[in-house]
Amino acid sequence: MVYHAINKHHHWDLQCLLSVFRGFRNGVITGVRVRIPYIFQAVIYAIVFREGNVFARVKFVLKQMLYHGRNLAMFVGIYKGICCVLRNMNIDNGVESLIAGFIGGCVAFGDNNGVSGSVNNQIVLYLFARSVQGFIQSSVHRGILPEKFGVMAPTGFRIFAGVTLAMALYLTEHESDTLSSSFMSTMNFLYHKSDESLPLIGKPEKNFAPIIFLVACSLLGYFGLDSFSLENIIYKFLG
């Protein structure tokens, strides 16, 4: 008897098809849930920064929401369907997940053009980061790495953060053409624009002056002034 770890049923029959459909349905729901907060973010961003048309921003986010839901639903359906077939052919122990994941990923998330491409880029990069994190933790569980180097451990996560930022900043400074334009736009604002001889708090930054001051004061917490730590400041003002 073949038991499916993901598709919770025996053999492939009507239940298999229903499981694939339910997975497709849940993919749509998840994609919509993930993107709904971005609608409010788009409205707030357009109002606060006065950049772009509110309607245009909301329309773009709605497009992302639909593509996110469709692409994720396609992947879940393809993955579950292929896993169902392969496990009934006695191809299991993780091999079926690798095969189904690869095929589903190529079909559902392989497009890198237009709005669908931008959505896929975000999803794939997120999953890649989670996968790297998971494989590091798996290495700890298998005894390949010491437990203190696991990303769930304080020391391990600190090293993980250091390595990640070291690679990102090396590419930013020395091979910026290898990074996406949207990512480099943020990095330029953080590291290159701050080199320009401009007022410390210019007109564009005045809206953020109270928050800048608050965060700057919170640095005193690192020098033993616990009442100024960010945690205490947040608790004092926000509860």
Short mmCIF file of C-alpha atoms in Angstrom, two decimals, residues 14-213:
data_model
loop_
_atom_site.label_atom_id
_atom_site.label_comp_id
_atom_site.label_asym_id
_atom_site.label_seq_id
_atom_site.Cartn_x
_atom_site.Cartn_y
_atom_site.Cartn_z
CA LEU A 14 -10.86 10.31 -7.54
CA GLN A 15 -9.36 11.37 -4.22
CA CYS A 16 -6.10 12.10 -6.01
CA LEU A 17 -7.81 14.45 -8.46
CA LEU A 18 -9.76 16.09 -5.67
CA SER A 19 -6.52 16.55 -3.69
CA VAL A 20 -4.89 18.24 -6.69
CA PHE A 21 -7.91 20.52 -7.10
CA ARG A 22 -7.90 21.43 -3.41
CA GLY A 23 -4.20 22.20 -3.65
CA PHE A 24 -4.89 24.43 -6.67
CA ARG A 25 -7.68 26.16 -4.73
CA ASN A 26 -5.47 26.72 -1.68
CA GLY A 27 -2.72 28.11 -3.91
CA VAL A 28 -5.08 30.78 -5.23
CA ILE A 29 -6.24 31.66 -1.70
CA THR A 30 -2.67 31.86 -0.38
CA GLY A 31 -1.53 34.08 -3.25
CA VAL A 32 -4.42 36.48 -2.67
CA ARG A 33 -3.88 36.56 1.10
CA VAL A 34 -0.20 37.36 0.68
CA ARG A 35 -0.83 40.25 -1.71
CA ILE A 36 -3.86 41.93 -0.11
CA PRO A 37 -1.75 43.95 2.41
CA TYR A 38 0.27 45.33 -0.52
CA ILE A 39 -2.87 47.09 -1.78
CA PHE A 40 -3.02 49.21 1.38
CA GLN A 41 0.75 49.68 1.22
CA ALA A 42 0.47 50.99 -2.34
CA VAL A 43 -2.19 53.52 -1.33
CA ILE A 44 -0.22 54.73 1.71
CA TYR A 45 3.03 54.92 -0.28
CA ALA A 46 1.42 57.00 -3.02
CA ILE A 47 -0.15 59.38 -0.49
CA VAL A 48 2.91 59.79 1.77
CA PHE A 49 5.56 60.05 -0.95
CA ARG A 50 3.31 61.57 -3.62
CA GLU A 51 4.92 59.30 -6.20
CA GLY A 52 2.76 57.90 -8.95
CA ASN A 53 -0.98 57.60 -9.31
CA VAL A 54 -2.84 55.78 -6.54
CA PHE A 55 -5.10 53.98 -8.99
CA ALA A 56 -2.13 52.86 -11.11
CA ARG A 57 -0.32 51.50 -8.06
CA VAL A 58 -3.39 49.61 -6.84
CA LYS A 59 -4.00 48.20 -10.32
CA PHE A 60 -0.41 46.94 -10.49
CA VAL A 61 -0.73 45.24 -7.08
CA LEU A 62 -4.00 43.63 -8.16
CA LYS A 63 -2.22 42.23 -11.22
CA GLN A 64 0.53 40.87 -8.97
CA MET A 65 -2.10 39.33 -6.71
CA LEU A 66 -3.77 37.48 -9.60
CA TYR A 67 -0.46 36.27 -11.06
CA HIS A 68 0.72 35.20 -7.60
CA GLY A 69 -2.46 33.22 -7.02
CA ARG A 70 -2.40 31.63 -10.48
CA ASN A 71 1.27 30.69 -10.49
CA LEU A 72 1.22 29.30 -6.97
CA ALA A 73 -1.98 27.36 -7.69
CA MET A 74 -0.43 25.91 -10.86
CA PHE A 75 2.66 24.82 -8.96
CA VAL A 76 0.74 23.16 -6.13
CA GLY A 77 -1.51 21.32 -8.58
CA ILE A 78 1.38 20.15 -10.76
CA TYR A 79 3.50 19.15 -7.76
CA LYS A 80 0.77 17.15 -6.05
CA GLY A 81 -0.29 15.49 -9.29
CA ILE A 82 3.23 14.39 -10.25
CA CYS A 83 4.00 13.23 -6.70
CA CYS A 84 0.82 11.15 -6.75
CA VAL A 85 1.84 9.40 -9.97
CA LEU A 86 5.49 8.88 -8.97
CA ARG A 87 4.69 7.48 -5.52
CA ASN A 88 2.34 4.95 -7.10
CA MET A 89 5.31 3.94 -9.27
CA ASN A 90 7.28 3.38 -6.03
CA ILE A 91 9.45 6.44 -6.65
CA ASP A 92 9.65 8.05 -3.24
CA ASN A 93 12.02 8.86 -0.35
CA GLY A 94 12.39 12.44 -1.57
CA VAL A 95 13.20 11.65 -5.20
CA GLU A 96 9.58 12.29 -6.19
CA SER A 97 9.67 15.68 -4.42
CA LEU A 98 12.79 16.74 -6.30
CA ILE A 99 11.36 15.69 -9.67
CA ALA A 100 7.91 17.17 -9.08
CA GLY A 101 9.35 20.34 -7.57
CA PHE A 102 11.69 20.86 -10.51
CA ILE A 103 9.01 20.33 -13.15
CA GLY A 104 6.44 22.41 -11.27
CA GLY A 105 8.96 25.18 -10.65
CA CYS A 106 9.97 25.36 -14.31
CA VAL A 107 6.37 25.44 -15.50
CA ALA A 108 4.71 27.63 -12.87
CA PHE A 109 7.53 29.96 -11.81
CA GLY A 110 9.88 29.83 -14.80
CA ASP A 111 8.61 32.96 -16.55
CA ASN A 112 10.72 36.03 -15.77
CA ASN A 113 8.98 38.60 -17.98
CA GLY A 114 6.43 41.25 -17.13
CA VAL A 115 4.31 41.34 -13.99
CA SER A 116 4.26 37.55 -13.74
CA GLY A 117 8.06 37.55 -13.94
CA SER A 118 8.41 40.09 -11.12
CA VAL A 119 6.11 37.99 -8.93
CA ASN A 120 8.03 34.82 -9.76
CA ASN A 121 11.32 36.54 -8.99
CA GLN A 122 10.11 37.47 -5.51
CA ILE A 123 8.73 34.00 -4.80
CA VAL A 124 11.77 32.11 -6.09
CA LEU A 125 14.27 34.29 -4.21
CA TYR A 126 12.24 33.91 -1.00
CA LEU A 127 12.07 30.14 -1.41
CA PHE A 128 15.78 29.96 -2.27
CA ALA A 129 16.67 31.78 0.96
CA ARG A 130 14.36 29.52 2.98
CA SER A 131 15.82 26.44 1.29
CA VAL A 132 19.41 27.46 2.06
CA GLN A 133 18.39 28.08 5.66
CA GLY A 134 16.67 24.70 5.78
CA PHE A 135 19.63 22.80 4.32
CA ILE A 136 21.97 24.40 6.85
CA GLN A 137 19.65 23.26 9.62
CA SER A 138 19.43 19.83 7.99
CA SER A 139 23.23 19.61 8.09
CA VAL A 140 23.05 20.20 11.84
CA HIS A 141 20.44 17.48 12.28
CA ARG A 142 22.59 15.05 10.27
CA GLY A 143 25.65 15.85 12.37
CA ILE A 144 27.56 17.47 9.51
CA LEU A 145 27.67 20.85 11.26
CA PRO A 146 27.91 21.50 15.02
CA GLU A 147 24.61 22.54 16.61
CA LYS A 148 25.95 25.99 17.45
CA PHE A 149 26.31 26.69 13.71
CA GLY A 150 22.65 26.02 12.99
CA VAL A 151 20.68 29.05 11.85
CA MET A 152 18.31 28.57 14.80
CA ALA A 153 21.18 29.01 17.26
CA PRO A 154 22.32 32.55 18.20
CA THR A 155 25.92 32.03 17.03
CA GLY A 156 24.90 30.25 13.86
CA PHE A 157 22.38 32.89 12.85
CA ARG A 158 24.88 35.68 13.54
CA ILE A 159 27.39 33.99 11.22
CA PHE A 160 24.63 33.38 8.65
CA ALA A 161 23.69 37.07 8.75
CA GLY A 162 27.33 38.13 8.45
CA VAL A 163 28.03 35.90 5.45
CA THR A 164 24.83 37.00 3.71
CA LEU A 165 25.54 40.71 4.13
CA ALA A 166 29.19 40.27 3.21
CA MET A 167 28.22 38.71 -0.13
CA ALA A 168 25.51 41.31 -0.81
CA LEU A 169 27.80 44.25 -0.12
CA TYR A 170 30.71 42.79 -2.08
CA LEU A 171 28.46 42.50 -5.13
CA THR A 172 27.03 45.98 -4.51
CA GLU A 173 30.46 47.59 -4.38
CA HIS A 174 32.39 45.57 -6.93
CA GLU A 175 29.99 43.71 -9.25
CA SER A 176 26.82 45.78 -9.17
CA ASP A 177 25.94 44.78 -12.74
CA THR A 178 25.15 41.27 -11.46
CA LEU A 179 22.33 42.56 -9.23
CA SER A 180 18.81 43.59 -10.23
CA SER A 181 18.13 47.26 -10.89
CA SER A 182 15.44 47.45 -8.20
CA PHE A 183 17.79 45.98 -5.60
CA MET A 184 20.61 48.31 -6.66
CA SER A 185 18.27 51.30 -6.44
CA THR A 186 17.87 50.59 -2.72
CA MET A 187 21.57 49.87 -2.25
CA ASN A 188 22.53 53.10 -4.03
CA PHE A 189 20.22 55.06 -1.75
CA LEU A 190 21.72 53.43 1.34
CA TYR A 191 25.42 53.43 0.52
CA HIS A 192 26.16 55.73 -2.42
CA LYS A 193 23.71 58.59 -2.07
CA SER A 194 24.85 59.00 1.53
CA ASP A 195 28.29 59.97 0.15
CA GLU A 196 26.87 63.08 -1.51
CA SER A 197 27.38 66.48 0.14
CA LEU A 198 23.78 67.14 1.06
CA PRO A 199 22.12 68.50 4.23
CA LEU A 200 21.99 65.94 7.02
CA ILE A 201 18.20 66.30 7.20
CA GLY A 202 17.06 67.72 3.89
CA LYS A 203 13.53 68.46 2.73
CA PRO A 204 12.74 64.87 1.63
CA GLU A 205 13.97 63.51 4.97
CA LYS A 206 12.03 65.93 7.20
CA ASN A 207 8.96 63.68 7.22
CA PHE A 208 11.08 60.97 8.83
CA ALA A 209 12.97 63.23 11.27
CA PRO A 210 11.08 62.07 14.43
CA ILE A 211 11.69 58.39 13.59
CA ILE A 212 15.35 59.05 12.74
CA PHE A 213 15.78 60.79 16.10
#
